[in-house]
Amino acid sequence: MSNTETQPAELRCAPASGDGGTAAIEVLTAREVPLGGPRAMPVRRTLPQRARTLIGAWCFADHYGPDDVSATGGMDVAPHPHTGLQTVSWLFSGEIEHRDSLGSHAYVRPGELNLMTGGHGISHSEVSTPRTTVLHGVQLWVALPEAHRDTAPDFQHYVPAPVPLDGGTARVFLGTLAGDTSPVATFTPLLGAELSLDPGAILTLGVDPGFEHGLLVDAGTVRLNDTPLDRADLGYAAPGRAHLTLTNTGPGTARLVLLGGPPFGEEIVMWWNFIGRSSEEILQARDAWVSGDRFGSVEGYDGDPLPAPELPTVPLKARGNPH
């Protein structure tokens, strides 16, 4: 699912403090955002926000469901554009049909990664399938670094095998964790994994101390090191830690998404479905979408593309990741 707000605000990058491995875990709470039209699908957004905008190159995190599609109508996102980013789609339940301007026709299913590279420009549609009864998952964005942000568009699909842990399992869809490495190529070092933690389990994971990490709680209540996290919270751990300790404090199985990467170190502008480096770049991308240039067309979607929202009346500002 992409950012289909009809009146999107600038997605701001605001600095936050941190003092390496001795810093406390920072708890980021989600805000609810309605996506779409009159039957908008609510999502819980934890990135970006005023307290923190990026975790490594991860710059956008929407967490949605479980959504009863018989009541809400499910997902139907018409063709829309992307630049300067990669989209990471990961489901816990349901199924989404993906079509893009490269000609890709694929399905997003639980435990399967779909990674789409926008780069210079791509368009795609996302529709929950008729056999979906409950839609539940996360939609994540990765900012592309300066050297690669204008790269050619691409689409990758990967099904990670479950990795047994002491008290749970992991599915590593990007990067390396618990001895397992995803083969999926990214443009900056990244970690992305779904974790399942048994009731009462205490799990210590070895992680790259050069990374900052975010732990998103999908189900259950946990502690990240000594900090409690509730459902939909995202716990932030600054660089400098070689281990993260996760404790399931609830009566049921906890399900988590662990994200990580080295601090991004570049200033970016985020608006609607575009990431650029200046207000002028965003305007150019919007104009290209309106004119029908640059983004190609999506074949097989029954309906019109999404119209571009109006830009804010004030210039968009490039903002940087915290050091």
PDB file of C-alpha atoms in Angstrom:
ATOM      1  CA  MET A   1       0.000   0.000   0.000  1.00  0.00           C
ATOM      2  CA  SER A   2       1.330   3.394  -0.962  1.00  0.00           C
ATOM      3  CA  ASN A   3       0.619   6.855   0.365  1.00  0.00           C
ATOM      4  CA  THR A   4      -2.809   7.461  -1.159  1.00  0.00           C
ATOM      5  CA  GLU A   5      -3.828  10.376   1.041  1.00  0.00           C
ATOM      6  CA  THR A   6      -5.849  12.829  -1.014  1.00  0.00           C
ATOM      7  CA  GLN A   7      -4.297  15.814   0.799  1.00  0.00           C
ATOM      8  CA  PRO A   8      -0.817  14.650   1.777  1.00  0.00           C
ATOM      9  CA  ALA A   9       1.281  16.915   3.959  1.00  0.00           C
ATOM     10  CA  GLU A  10       5.027  17.112   3.587  1.00  0.00           C
ATOM     11  CA  LEU A  11       6.532  14.010   5.214  1.00  0.00           C
ATOM     12  CA  ARG A  12       8.965  15.813   7.464  1.00  0.00           C
ATOM     13  CA  CYS A  13      12.356  14.692   8.644  1.00  0.00           C
ATOM     14  CA  ALA A  14      12.962  15.997  12.171  1.00  0.00           C
ATOM     15  CA  PRO A  15      16.164  15.400  14.146  1.00  0.00           C
ATOM     16  CA  ALA A  16      16.152  13.359  17.325  1.00  0.00           C
ATOM     17  CA  SER A  17      18.824  12.932  19.979  1.00  0.00           C
ATOM     18  CA  GLY A  18      20.866   9.805  20.675  1.00  0.00           C
ATOM     19  CA  ASP A  19      24.076   8.894  22.450  1.00  0.00           C
ATOM     20  CA  GLY A  20      25.022   5.555  20.915  1.00  0.00           C
ATOM     21  CA  GLY A  21      24.769   2.280  22.740  1.00  0.00           C
ATOM     22  CA  THR A  22      24.058   3.825  26.148  1.00  0.00           C
ATOM     23  CA  ALA A  23      20.920   5.636  24.967  1.00  0.00           C
ATOM     24  CA  ALA A  24      17.551   4.498  26.242  1.00  0.00           C
ATOM     25  CA  ILE A  25      15.139   2.849  23.828  1.00  0.00           C
ATOM     26  CA  GLU A  26      12.978   5.534  22.241  1.00  0.00           C
ATOM     27  CA  VAL A  27       9.279   4.610  21.953  1.00  0.00           C
ATOM     28  CA  LEU A  28       7.499   5.920  18.871  1.00  0.00           C
ATOM     29  CA  THR A  29       3.708   5.677  18.951  1.00  0.00           C
ATOM     30  CA  ALA A  30       1.683   5.438  15.767  1.00  0.00           C
ATOM     31  CA  ARG A  31      -0.855   7.917  14.453  1.00  0.00           C
ATOM     32  CA  GLU A  32      -3.879   6.781  12.477  1.00  0.00           C
ATOM     33  CA  VAL A  33      -4.050   7.921   8.851  1.00  0.00           C
ATOM     34  CA  PRO A  34      -7.021   7.271   6.526  1.00  0.00           C
ATOM     35  CA  LEU A  35      -5.936   6.178   3.029  1.00  0.00           C
ATOM     36  CA  GLY A  36      -8.212   6.385   0.033  1.00  0.00           C
ATOM     37  CA  GLY A  37     -11.685   7.802  -0.533  1.00  0.00           C
ATOM     38  CA  PRO A  38     -14.961   7.658   1.429  1.00  0.00           C
ATOM     39  CA  ARG A  39     -14.316   4.046   2.521  1.00  0.00           C
ATOM     40  CA  ALA A  40     -10.780   4.894   3.547  1.00  0.00           C
ATOM     41  CA  MET A  41      -8.654   2.122   4.981  1.00  0.00           C
ATOM     42  CA  PRO A  42      -7.103   3.259   8.286  1.00  0.00           C
ATOM     43  CA  VAL A  43      -3.404   2.605   8.800  1.00  0.00           C
ATOM     44  CA  ARG A  44      -1.100   3.173  11.769  1.00  0.00           C
ATOM     45  CA  ARG A  45       1.905   5.267  10.703  1.00  0.00           C
ATOM     46  CA  THR A  46       5.070   5.203  12.803  1.00  0.00           C
ATOM     47  CA  LEU A  47       7.505   6.670  10.248  1.00  0.00           C
ATOM     48  CA  PRO A  48       7.930   9.498   9.539  1.00  0.00           C
ATOM     49  CA  GLN A  49       6.994  11.562  12.584  1.00  0.00           C
ATOM     50  CA  ARG A  50       8.275  14.617  14.392  1.00  0.00           C
ATOM     51  CA  ALA A  51      10.395  12.662  16.884  1.00  0.00           C
ATOM     52  CA  ARG A  52      12.188  10.584  14.247  1.00  0.00           C
ATOM     53  CA  THR A  53      11.927  10.192  10.522  1.00  0.00           C
ATOM     54  CA  LEU A  54      14.413   7.611   9.317  1.00  0.00           C
ATOM     55  CA  ILE A  55      15.848   4.402  10.740  1.00  0.00           C
ATOM     56  CA  GLY A  56      18.757   3.684   8.471  1.00  0.00           C
ATOM     57  CA  ALA A  57      17.291   4.240   5.002  1.00  0.00           C
ATOM     58  CA  TRP A  58      13.825   3.101   6.202  1.00  0.00           C
ATOM     59  CA  CYS A  59      11.761   6.269   5.860  1.00  0.00           C
ATOM     60  CA  PHE A  60       8.101   5.192   5.881  1.00  0.00           C
ATOM     61  CA  ALA A  61       6.220   2.560   7.867  1.00  0.00           C
ATOM     62  CA  ASP A  62       2.467   1.932   7.658  1.00  0.00           C
ATOM     63  CA  HIS A  63       0.982  -0.889   9.738  1.00  0.00           C
ATOM     64  CA  TYR A  64      -2.573  -1.967   8.904  1.00  0.00           C
ATOM     65  CA  GLY A  65      -5.164  -4.551   9.901  1.00  0.00           C
ATOM     66  CA  PRO A  66      -6.423  -7.014  10.746  1.00  0.00           C
ATOM     67  CA  ASP A  67      -8.992  -5.514   8.381  1.00  0.00           C
ATOM     68  CA  ASP A  68     -12.260  -7.358   7.651  1.00  0.00           C
ATOM     69  CA  VAL A  69     -12.588  -6.710   3.929  1.00  0.00           C
ATOM     70  CA  SER A  70     -16.286  -7.680   3.934  1.00  0.00           C
ATOM     71  CA  ALA A  71     -16.907  -4.553   6.009  1.00  0.00           C
ATOM     72  CA  THR A  72     -14.275  -2.200   4.601  1.00  0.00           C
ATOM     73  CA  GLY A  73     -14.063  -3.245   0.968  1.00  0.00           C
ATOM     74  CA  GLY A  74     -10.378  -4.117   1.252  1.00  0.00           C
ATOM     75  CA  MET A  75      -7.632  -2.476  -0.779  1.00  0.00           C
ATOM     76  CA  ASP A  76      -8.071  -0.972  -4.230  1.00  0.00           C
ATOM     77  CA  VAL A  77      -5.247   1.443  -5.008  1.00  0.00           C
ATOM     78  CA  ALA A  78      -5.302   2.672  -8.597  1.00  0.00           C
ATOM     79  CA  PRO A  79      -2.077   3.153 -10.604  1.00  0.00           C
ATOM     80  CA  HIS A  80       0.141   5.802  -9.024  1.00  0.00           C
ATOM     81  CA  PRO A  81       3.802   6.875  -9.333  1.00  0.00           C
ATOM     82  CA  HIS A  82       6.979   6.526  -7.264  1.00  0.00           C
ATOM     83  CA  THR A  83      10.446   8.072  -7.492  1.00  0.00           C
ATOM     84  CA  GLY A  84      13.632   7.866  -5.429  1.00  0.00           C
ATOM     85  CA  LEU A  85      12.637   4.928  -3.235  1.00  0.00           C
ATOM     86  CA  GLN A  86      12.015   1.209  -2.864  1.00  0.00           C
ATOM     87  CA  THR A  87       8.684  -0.119  -1.595  1.00  0.00           C
ATOM     88  CA  VAL A  88       8.699  -3.181   0.670  1.00  0.00           C
ATOM     89  CA  SER A  89       5.380  -5.051   0.947  1.00  0.00           C
ATOM     90  CA  TRP A  90       4.984  -7.671   3.698  1.00  0.00           C
ATOM     91  CA  LEU A  91       1.725  -9.367   4.701  1.00  0.00           C
ATOM     92  CA  PHE A  92       0.608 -11.324   7.768  1.00  0.00           C
ATOM     93  CA  SER A  93      -2.724 -12.321   6.211  1.00  0.00           C
ATOM     94  CA  GLY A  94      -4.605 -11.757   2.966  1.00  0.00           C
ATOM     95  CA  GLU A  95      -3.402 -11.401  -0.607  1.00  0.00           C
ATOM     96  CA  ILE A  96      -2.716  -8.358  -2.822  1.00  0.00           C
ATOM     97  CA  GLU A  97      -2.420  -8.318  -6.598  1.00  0.00           C
ATOM     98  CA  HIS A  98       0.441  -6.140  -7.843  1.00  0.00           C
ATOM     99  CA  ARG A  99       0.781  -4.749 -11.373  1.00  0.00           C
ATOM    100  CA  ASP A 100       3.390  -2.224 -12.492  1.00  0.00           C
ATOM    101  CA  SER A 101       4.600  -0.308 -15.530  1.00  0.00           C
ATOM    102  CA  LEU A 102       7.460  -2.792 -16.051  1.00  0.00           C
ATOM    103  CA  GLY A 103       4.823  -5.400 -16.864  1.00  0.00           C
ATOM    104  CA  SER A 104       5.228  -7.200 -13.530  1.00  0.00           C
ATOM    105  CA  HIS A 105       2.134  -9.088 -12.383  1.00  0.00           C
ATOM    106  CA  ALA A 106       2.659 -10.640  -8.963  1.00  0.00           C
ATOM    107  CA  TYR A 107       0.920 -11.384  -5.686  1.00  0.00           C
ATOM    108  CA  VAL A 108       1.838 -10.259  -2.194  1.00  0.00           C
ATOM    109  CA  ARG A 109       1.192 -13.154   0.205  1.00  0.00           C
ATOM    110  CA  PRO A 110       2.003 -13.749   3.881  1.00  0.00           C
ATOM    111  CA  GLY A 111       5.676 -14.448   4.420  1.00  0.00           C
ATOM    112  CA  GLU A 112       6.649 -13.357   0.895  1.00  0.00           C
ATOM    113  CA  LEU A 113       8.585 -10.189   0.056  1.00  0.00           C
ATOM    114  CA  ASN A 114       7.713  -7.931  -2.848  1.00  0.00           C
ATOM    115  CA  LEU A 115      10.332  -5.203  -3.316  1.00  0.00           C
ATOM    116  CA  MET A 116       9.777  -2.594  -6.006  1.00  0.00           C
ATOM    117  CA  THR A 117      12.413  -0.029  -6.962  1.00  0.00           C
ATOM    118  CA  GLY A 118      10.992   3.313  -8.058  1.00  0.00           C
ATOM    119  CA  GLY A 119      14.276   4.982  -8.943  1.00  0.00           C
ATOM    120  CA  HIS A 120      13.790   7.381 -11.856  1.00  0.00           C
ATOM    121  CA  GLY A 121      10.106   6.499 -12.007  1.00  0.00           C
ATOM    122  CA  ILE A 122       7.624   3.628 -11.885  1.00  0.00           C
ATOM    123  CA  SER A 123       3.857   3.285 -11.480  1.00  0.00           C
ATOM    124  CA  HIS A 124       1.859   0.424 -10.000  1.00  0.00           C
ATOM    125  CA  SER A 125      -1.519  -0.676  -8.647  1.00  0.00           C
ATOM    126  CA  GLU A 126      -2.424  -2.745  -5.575  1.00  0.00           C
ATOM    127  CA  VAL A 127      -5.726  -4.606  -5.154  1.00  0.00           C
ATOM    128  CA  SER A 128      -6.712  -7.158  -2.517  1.00  0.00           C
ATOM    129  CA  THR A 129      -7.914 -10.362  -4.184  1.00  0.00           C
ATOM    130  CA  PRO A 130     -11.477 -11.773  -3.939  1.00  0.00           C
ATOM    131  CA  ARG A 131     -10.246 -14.671  -1.776  1.00  0.00           C
ATOM    132  CA  THR A 132      -8.948 -12.243   0.872  1.00  0.00           C
ATOM    133  CA  THR A 133     -11.102 -12.128   3.995  1.00  0.00           C
ATOM    134  CA  VAL A 134      -8.711 -10.383   6.416  1.00  0.00           C
ATOM    135  CA  LEU A 135      -6.011  -7.965   5.245  1.00  0.00           C
ATOM    136  CA  HIS A 136      -3.125  -7.414   7.644  1.00  0.00           C
ATOM    137  CA  GLY A 137       0.462  -6.315   7.070  1.00  0.00           C
ATOM    138  CA  VAL A 138       3.016  -3.537   6.745  1.00  0.00           C
ATOM    139  CA  GLN A 139       4.043  -1.263   3.906  1.00  0.00           C
ATOM    140  CA  LEU A 140       7.577   0.118   4.164  1.00  0.00           C
ATOM    141  CA  TRP A 141       9.669   2.521   2.100  1.00  0.00           C
ATOM    142  CA  VAL A 142      13.438   2.723   1.710  1.00  0.00           C
ATOM    143  CA  ALA A 143      15.048   5.991   0.585  1.00  0.00           C
ATOM    144  CA  LEU A 144      17.557   5.524  -2.228  1.00  0.00           C
ATOM    145  CA  PRO A 145      20.959   7.179  -1.696  1.00  0.00           C
ATOM    146  CA  GLU A 146      22.195   9.989  -3.929  1.00  0.00           C
ATOM    147  CA  ALA A 147      24.325   7.700  -6.090  1.00  0.00           C
ATOM    148  CA  HIS A 148      21.374   5.426  -6.944  1.00  0.00           C
ATOM    149  CA  ARG A 149      18.192   7.430  -6.534  1.00  0.00           C
ATOM    150  CA  ASP A 150      17.779   7.839 -10.302  1.00  0.00           C
ATOM    151  CA  THR A 151      18.369   4.145 -11.009  1.00  0.00           C
ATOM    152  CA  ALA A 152      16.209   2.124 -13.389  1.00  0.00           C
ATOM    153  CA  PRO A 153      12.969   0.726 -11.922  1.00  0.00           C
ATOM    154  CA  ASP A 154      12.928  -2.913 -10.866  1.00  0.00           C
ATOM    155  CA  PHE A 155      10.800  -5.559  -9.147  1.00  0.00           C
ATOM    156  CA  GLN A 156      11.976  -8.470  -6.955  1.00  0.00           C
ATOM    157  CA  HIS A 157      10.096 -11.277  -5.195  1.00  0.00           C
ATOM    158  CA  TYR A 158      11.545 -13.493  -2.445  1.00  0.00           C
ATOM    159  CA  VAL A 159      10.192 -16.100  -0.031  1.00  0.00           C
ATOM    160  CA  PRO A 160      12.447 -16.405   3.042  1.00  0.00           C
ATOM    161  CA  ALA A 161      12.506 -19.700   4.898  1.00  0.00           C
ATOM    162  CA  PRO A 162      11.667 -19.617   8.626  1.00  0.00           C
ATOM    163  CA  VAL A 163      14.761 -19.657  10.833  1.00  0.00           C
ATOM    164  CA  PRO A 164      14.325 -21.350  14.250  1.00  0.00           C
ATOM    165  CA  LEU A 165      15.346 -19.253  17.239  1.00  0.00           C
ATOM    166  CA  ASP A 166      15.550 -20.006  20.940  1.00  0.00           C
ATOM    167  CA  GLY A 167      11.915 -19.246  21.746  1.00  0.00           C
ATOM    168  CA  GLY A 168      10.667 -18.235  18.337  1.00  0.00           C
ATOM    169  CA  THR A 169      11.304 -17.954  14.606  1.00  0.00           C
ATOM    170  CA  ALA A 170      12.581 -15.362  12.149  1.00  0.00           C
ATOM    171  CA  ARG A 171      11.937 -14.679   8.481  1.00  0.00           C
ATOM    172  CA  VAL A 172      14.753 -12.508   7.148  1.00  0.00           C
ATOM    173  CA  PHE A 173      13.507 -10.711   4.049  1.00  0.00           C
ATOM    174  CA  LEU A 174      16.380  -8.181   3.798  1.00  0.00           C
ATOM    175  CA  GLY A 175      19.932  -8.265   5.119  1.00  0.00           C
ATOM    176  CA  THR A 176      21.370 -10.721   7.648  1.00  0.00           C
ATOM    177  CA  LEU A 177      20.103 -11.933  11.030  1.00  0.00           C
ATOM    178  CA  ALA A 178      20.495 -15.111  13.091  1.00  0.00           C
ATOM    179  CA  GLY A 179      22.828 -16.659  10.526  1.00  0.00           C
ATOM    180  CA  ASP A 180      20.448 -16.184   7.602  1.00  0.00           C
ATOM    181  CA  THR A 181      21.003 -13.761   4.703  1.00  0.00           C
ATOM    182  CA  SER A 182      18.469 -12.563   2.152  1.00  0.00           C
ATOM    183  CA  PRO A 183      19.694 -12.564  -1.461  1.00  0.00           C
ATOM    184  CA  VAL A 184      17.602  -9.498  -2.323  1.00  0.00           C
ATOM    185  CA  ALA A 185      19.734  -6.566  -3.484  1.00  0.00           C
ATOM    186  CA  THR A 186      19.425  -3.133  -1.857  1.00  0.00           C
ATOM    187  CA  PHE A 187      21.329   0.113  -2.393  1.00  0.00           C
ATOM    188  CA  THR A 188      22.295   0.663   1.260  1.00  0.00           C
ATOM    189  CA  PRO A 189      22.900  -1.980   3.959  1.00  0.00           C
ATOM    190  CA  LEU A 190      19.530  -2.923   5.463  1.00  0.00           C
ATOM    191  CA  LEU A 191      17.917  -5.357   7.863  1.00  0.00           C
ATOM    192  CA  GLY A 192      14.291  -6.426   7.606  1.00  0.00           C
ATOM    193  CA  ALA A 193      12.836  -9.455   9.411  1.00  0.00           C
ATOM    194  CA  GLU A 194       9.570 -10.755  10.828  1.00  0.00           C
ATOM    195  CA  LEU A 195      10.036 -12.272  14.300  1.00  0.00           C
ATOM    196  CA  SER A 196       7.688 -14.593  16.157  1.00  0.00           C
ATOM    197  CA  LEU A 197       8.309 -14.866  19.904  1.00  0.00           C
ATOM    198  CA  ASP A 198       6.768 -17.546  22.136  1.00  0.00           C
ATOM    199  CA  PRO A 199       4.964 -16.587  25.373  1.00  0.00           C
ATOM    200  CA  GLY A 200       7.507 -15.900  28.117  1.00  0.00           C
ATOM    201  CA  ALA A 201      10.474 -16.182  25.730  1.00  0.00           C
ATOM    202  CA  ILE A 202      13.592 -14.065  26.194  1.00  0.00           C
ATOM    203  CA  LEU A 203      15.617 -13.775  22.997  1.00  0.00           C
ATOM    204  CA  THR A 204      18.979 -12.029  22.552  1.00  0.00           C
ATOM    205  CA  LEU A 205      19.890 -11.254  18.953  1.00  0.00           C
ATOM    206  CA  GLY A 206      23.325 -10.325  17.699  1.00  0.00           C
ATOM    207  CA  VAL A 207      23.067  -7.240  15.466  1.00  0.00           C
ATOM    208  CA  ASP A 208      25.425  -4.930  13.602  1.00  0.00           C
ATOM    209  CA  PRO A 209      26.557  -2.206  16.061  1.00  0.00           C
ATOM    210  CA  GLY A 210      26.869   0.239  13.155  1.00  0.00           C
ATOM    211  CA  PHE A 211      23.126  -0.020  12.542  1.00  0.00           C
ATOM    212  CA  GLU A 212      20.269   1.808  14.195  1.00  0.00           C
ATOM    213  CA  HIS A 213      17.247  -0.439  14.700  1.00  0.00           C
ATOM    214  CA  GLY A 214      13.488  -0.186  14.968  1.00  0.00           C
ATOM    215  CA  LEU A 215      11.226  -2.884  16.412  1.00  0.00           C
ATOM    216  CA  LEU A 216       7.568  -2.657  15.363  1.00  0.00           C
ATOM    217  CA  VAL A 217       5.081  -4.627  17.473  1.00  0.00           C
ATOM    218  CA  ASP A 218       2.315  -6.184  15.391  1.00  0.00           C
ATOM    219  CA  ALA A 219       0.834  -8.477  18.051  1.00  0.00           C
ATOM    220  CA  GLY A 220       1.443  -8.890  21.760  1.00  0.00           C
ATOM    221  CA  THR A 221       3.427  -6.910  24.303  1.00  0.00           C
ATOM    222  CA  VAL A 222       7.195  -7.087  24.557  1.00  0.00           C
ATOM    223  CA  ARG A 223      10.211  -5.475  26.137  1.00  0.00           C
ATOM    224  CA  LEU A 224      13.062  -4.250  23.936  1.00  0.00           C
ATOM    225  CA  ASN A 225      16.002  -4.431  26.319  1.00  0.00           C
ATOM    226  CA  ASP A 226      14.246  -3.015  29.421  1.00  0.00           C
ATOM    227  CA  THR A 227      11.680  -0.833  27.632  1.00  0.00           C
ATOM    228  CA  PRO A 228       8.056  -2.049  27.338  1.00  0.00           C
ATOM    229  CA  LEU A 229       6.376  -1.815  23.930  1.00  0.00           C
ATOM    230  CA  ASP A 230       2.679  -2.231  23.223  1.00  0.00           C
ATOM    231  CA  ARG A 231       0.973  -3.244  19.991  1.00  0.00           C
ATOM    232  CA  ALA A 232       1.701  -0.768  17.144  1.00  0.00           C
ATOM    233  CA  ASP A 233       4.606   0.841  19.042  1.00  0.00           C
ATOM    234  CA  LEU A 234       7.976   1.127  17.361  1.00  0.00           C
ATOM    235  CA  GLY A 235      11.015   0.960  19.635  1.00  0.00           C
ATOM    236  CA  TYR A 236      14.115   2.779  18.362  1.00  0.00           C
ATOM    237  CA  ALA A 237      17.634   1.682  19.324  1.00  0.00           C
ATOM    238  CA  ALA A 238      20.537   3.964  18.400  1.00  0.00           C
ATOM    239  CA  PRO A 239      23.779   2.606  16.882  1.00  0.00           C
ATOM    240  CA  GLY A 240      26.367   1.134  19.220  1.00  0.00           C
ATOM    241  CA  ARG A 241      24.577  -2.015  20.334  1.00  0.00           C
ATOM    242  CA  ALA A 242      25.897  -5.433  19.364  1.00  0.00           C
ATOM    243  CA  HIS A 243      22.862  -7.199  20.887  1.00  0.00           C
ATOM    244  CA  LEU A 244      19.145  -6.594  21.285  1.00  0.00           C
ATOM    245  CA  THR A 245      17.175  -8.479  23.950  1.00  0.00           C
ATOM    246  CA  LEU A 246      13.488  -9.145  23.290  1.00  0.00           C
ATOM    247  CA  THR A 247      11.138 -10.415  25.997  1.00  0.00           C
ATOM    248  CA  ASN A 248       7.568 -11.526  25.363  1.00  0.00           C
ATOM    249  CA  THR A 249       5.605 -10.259  28.375  1.00  0.00           C
ATOM    250  CA  GLY A 250       2.148 -11.252  27.092  1.00  0.00           C
ATOM    251  CA  PRO A 251       0.154 -14.492  27.261  1.00  0.00           C
ATOM    252  CA  GLY A 252       0.243 -15.176  23.515  1.00  0.00           C
ATOM    253  CA  THR A 253       2.760 -15.311  20.705  1.00  0.00           C
ATOM    254  CA  ALA A 254       4.255 -11.910  19.867  1.00  0.00           C
ATOM    255  CA  ARG A 255       4.791 -10.928  16.246  1.00  0.00           C
ATOM    256  CA  LEU A 256       7.348  -8.223  15.467  1.00  0.00           C
ATOM    257  CA  VAL A 257       9.077  -6.568  12.522  1.00  0.00           C
ATOM    258  CA  LEU A 258      12.734  -5.665  13.032  1.00  0.00           C
ATOM    259  CA  LEU A 259      14.221  -2.966  10.790  1.00  0.00           C
ATOM    260  CA  GLY A 260      17.773  -1.672  10.702  1.00  0.00           C
ATOM    261  CA  GLY A 261      20.508   0.083   8.778  1.00  0.00           C
ATOM    262  CA  PRO A 262      23.372   2.546   9.201  1.00  0.00           C
ATOM    263  CA  PRO A 263      22.289   6.193   9.683  1.00  0.00           C
ATOM    264  CA  PHE A 264      21.334   7.499   6.247  1.00  0.00           C
ATOM    265  CA  GLY A 265      23.247  10.791   6.415  1.00  0.00           C
ATOM    266  CA  GLU A 266      21.498  12.541   3.505  1.00  0.00           C
ATOM    267  CA  GLU A 267      18.803  15.205   3.347  1.00  0.00           C
ATOM    268  CA  ILE A 268      15.617  14.233   1.511  1.00  0.00           C
ATOM    269  CA  VAL A 269      12.238  15.661   0.600  1.00  0.00           C
ATOM    270  CA  MET A 270       9.222  13.342   0.961  1.00  0.00           C
ATOM    271  CA  TRP A 271       5.810  14.225  -0.488  1.00  0.00           C
ATOM    272  CA  TRP A 272       2.980  11.976  -1.656  1.00  0.00           C
ATOM    273  CA  ASN A 273       4.711   9.014  -3.341  1.00  0.00           C
ATOM    274  CA  PHE A 274       7.912  10.836  -4.255  1.00  0.00           C
ATOM    275  CA  ILE A 275      11.305  11.163  -2.595  1.00  0.00           C
ATOM    276  CA  GLY A 276      13.642  13.824  -3.955  1.00  0.00           C
ATOM    277  CA  ARG A 277      16.244  16.321  -2.798  1.00  0.00           C
ATOM    278  CA  SER A 278      14.435  19.596  -3.475  1.00  0.00           C
ATOM    279  CA  SER A 279      10.972  21.097  -3.832  1.00  0.00           C
ATOM    280  CA  GLU A 280      11.692  21.610  -7.545  1.00  0.00           C
ATOM    281  CA  GLU A 281      12.337  17.881  -8.055  1.00  0.00           C
ATOM    282  CA  ILE A 282       9.022  16.992  -6.435  1.00  0.00           C
ATOM    283  CA  LEU A 283       7.231  19.504  -8.662  1.00  0.00           C
ATOM    284  CA  GLN A 284       8.899  18.008 -11.754  1.00  0.00           C
ATOM    285  CA  ALA A 285       7.838  14.500 -10.738  1.00  0.00           C
ATOM    286  CA  ARG A 286       4.256  15.626 -10.111  1.00  0.00           C
ATOM    287  CA  ASP A 287       4.122  17.424 -13.460  1.00  0.00           C
ATOM    288  CA  ALA A 288       5.462  14.311 -15.202  1.00  0.00           C
ATOM    289  CA  TRP A 289       2.700  12.215 -13.644  1.00  0.00           C
ATOM    290  CA  VAL A 290       0.028  14.722 -14.693  1.00  0.00           C
ATOM    291  CA  SER A 291       1.376  14.907 -18.254  1.00  0.00           C
ATOM    292  CA  GLY A 292       1.680  11.131 -18.623  1.00  0.00           C
ATOM    293  CA  ASP A 293       5.445  11.159 -19.110  1.00  0.00           C
ATOM    294  CA  ARG A 294       8.164   9.188 -17.313  1.00  0.00           C
ATOM    295  CA  PHE A 295       6.104   6.660 -15.324  1.00  0.00           C
ATOM    296  CA  GLY A 296       4.737   4.376 -18.034  1.00  0.00           C
ATOM    297  CA  SER A 297       1.347   2.698 -17.790  1.00  0.00           C
ATOM    298  CA  VAL A 298      -0.099  -0.176 -15.772  1.00  0.00           C
ATOM    299  CA  GLU A 299      -1.858  -2.777 -17.895  1.00  0.00           C
ATOM    300  CA  GLY A 300      -4.700  -4.875 -16.495  1.00  0.00           C
ATOM    301  CA  TYR A 301      -6.088  -2.480 -13.869  1.00  0.00           C
ATOM    302  CA  ASP A 302      -9.789  -1.713 -14.361  1.00  0.00           C
ATOM    303  CA  GLY A 303      -9.975   2.003 -13.697  1.00  0.00           C
ATOM    304  CA  ASP A 304      -8.244   5.354 -14.023  1.00  0.00           C
ATOM    305  CA  PRO A 305      -4.894   6.258 -12.437  1.00  0.00           C
ATOM    306  CA  LEU A 306      -4.827   8.254  -9.228  1.00  0.00           C
ATOM    307  CA  PRO A 307      -4.859  12.016  -9.784  1.00  0.00           C
ATOM    308  CA  ALA A 308      -1.963  13.958  -8.322  1.00  0.00           C
ATOM    309  CA  PRO A 309      -2.821  15.998  -5.217  1.00  0.00           C
ATOM    310  CA  GLU A 310      -2.107  19.715  -5.154  1.00  0.00           C
ATOM    311  CA  LEU A 311       1.280  20.687  -3.802  1.00  0.00           C
ATOM    312  CA  PRO A 312       1.494  22.778  -0.619  1.00  0.00           C
ATOM    313  CA  THR A 313       1.609  26.524  -1.135  1.00  0.00           C
ATOM    314  CA  VAL A 314       4.984  26.790   0.639  1.00  0.00           C
ATOM    315  CA  PRO A 315       8.200  25.197  -0.697  1.00  0.00           C
ATOM    316  CA  LEU A 316       9.041  21.734   0.589  1.00  0.00           C
ATOM    317  CA  LYS A 317      12.221  21.531   2.635  1.00  0.00           C
ATOM    318  CA  ALA A 318      14.998  18.981   2.497  1.00  0.00           C
ATOM    319  CA  ARG A 319      15.555  17.501   5.943  1.00  0.00           C
ATOM    320  CA  GLY A 320      18.179  15.185   7.296  1.00  0.00           C
ATOM    321  CA  ASN A 321      18.409  12.016   9.316  1.00  0.00           C
ATOM    322  CA  PRO A 322      19.680  12.414  12.890  1.00  0.00           C
ATOM    323  CA  HIS A 323      23.398  11.792  13.284  1.00  0.00           C
TER     324      HIS A 323
END
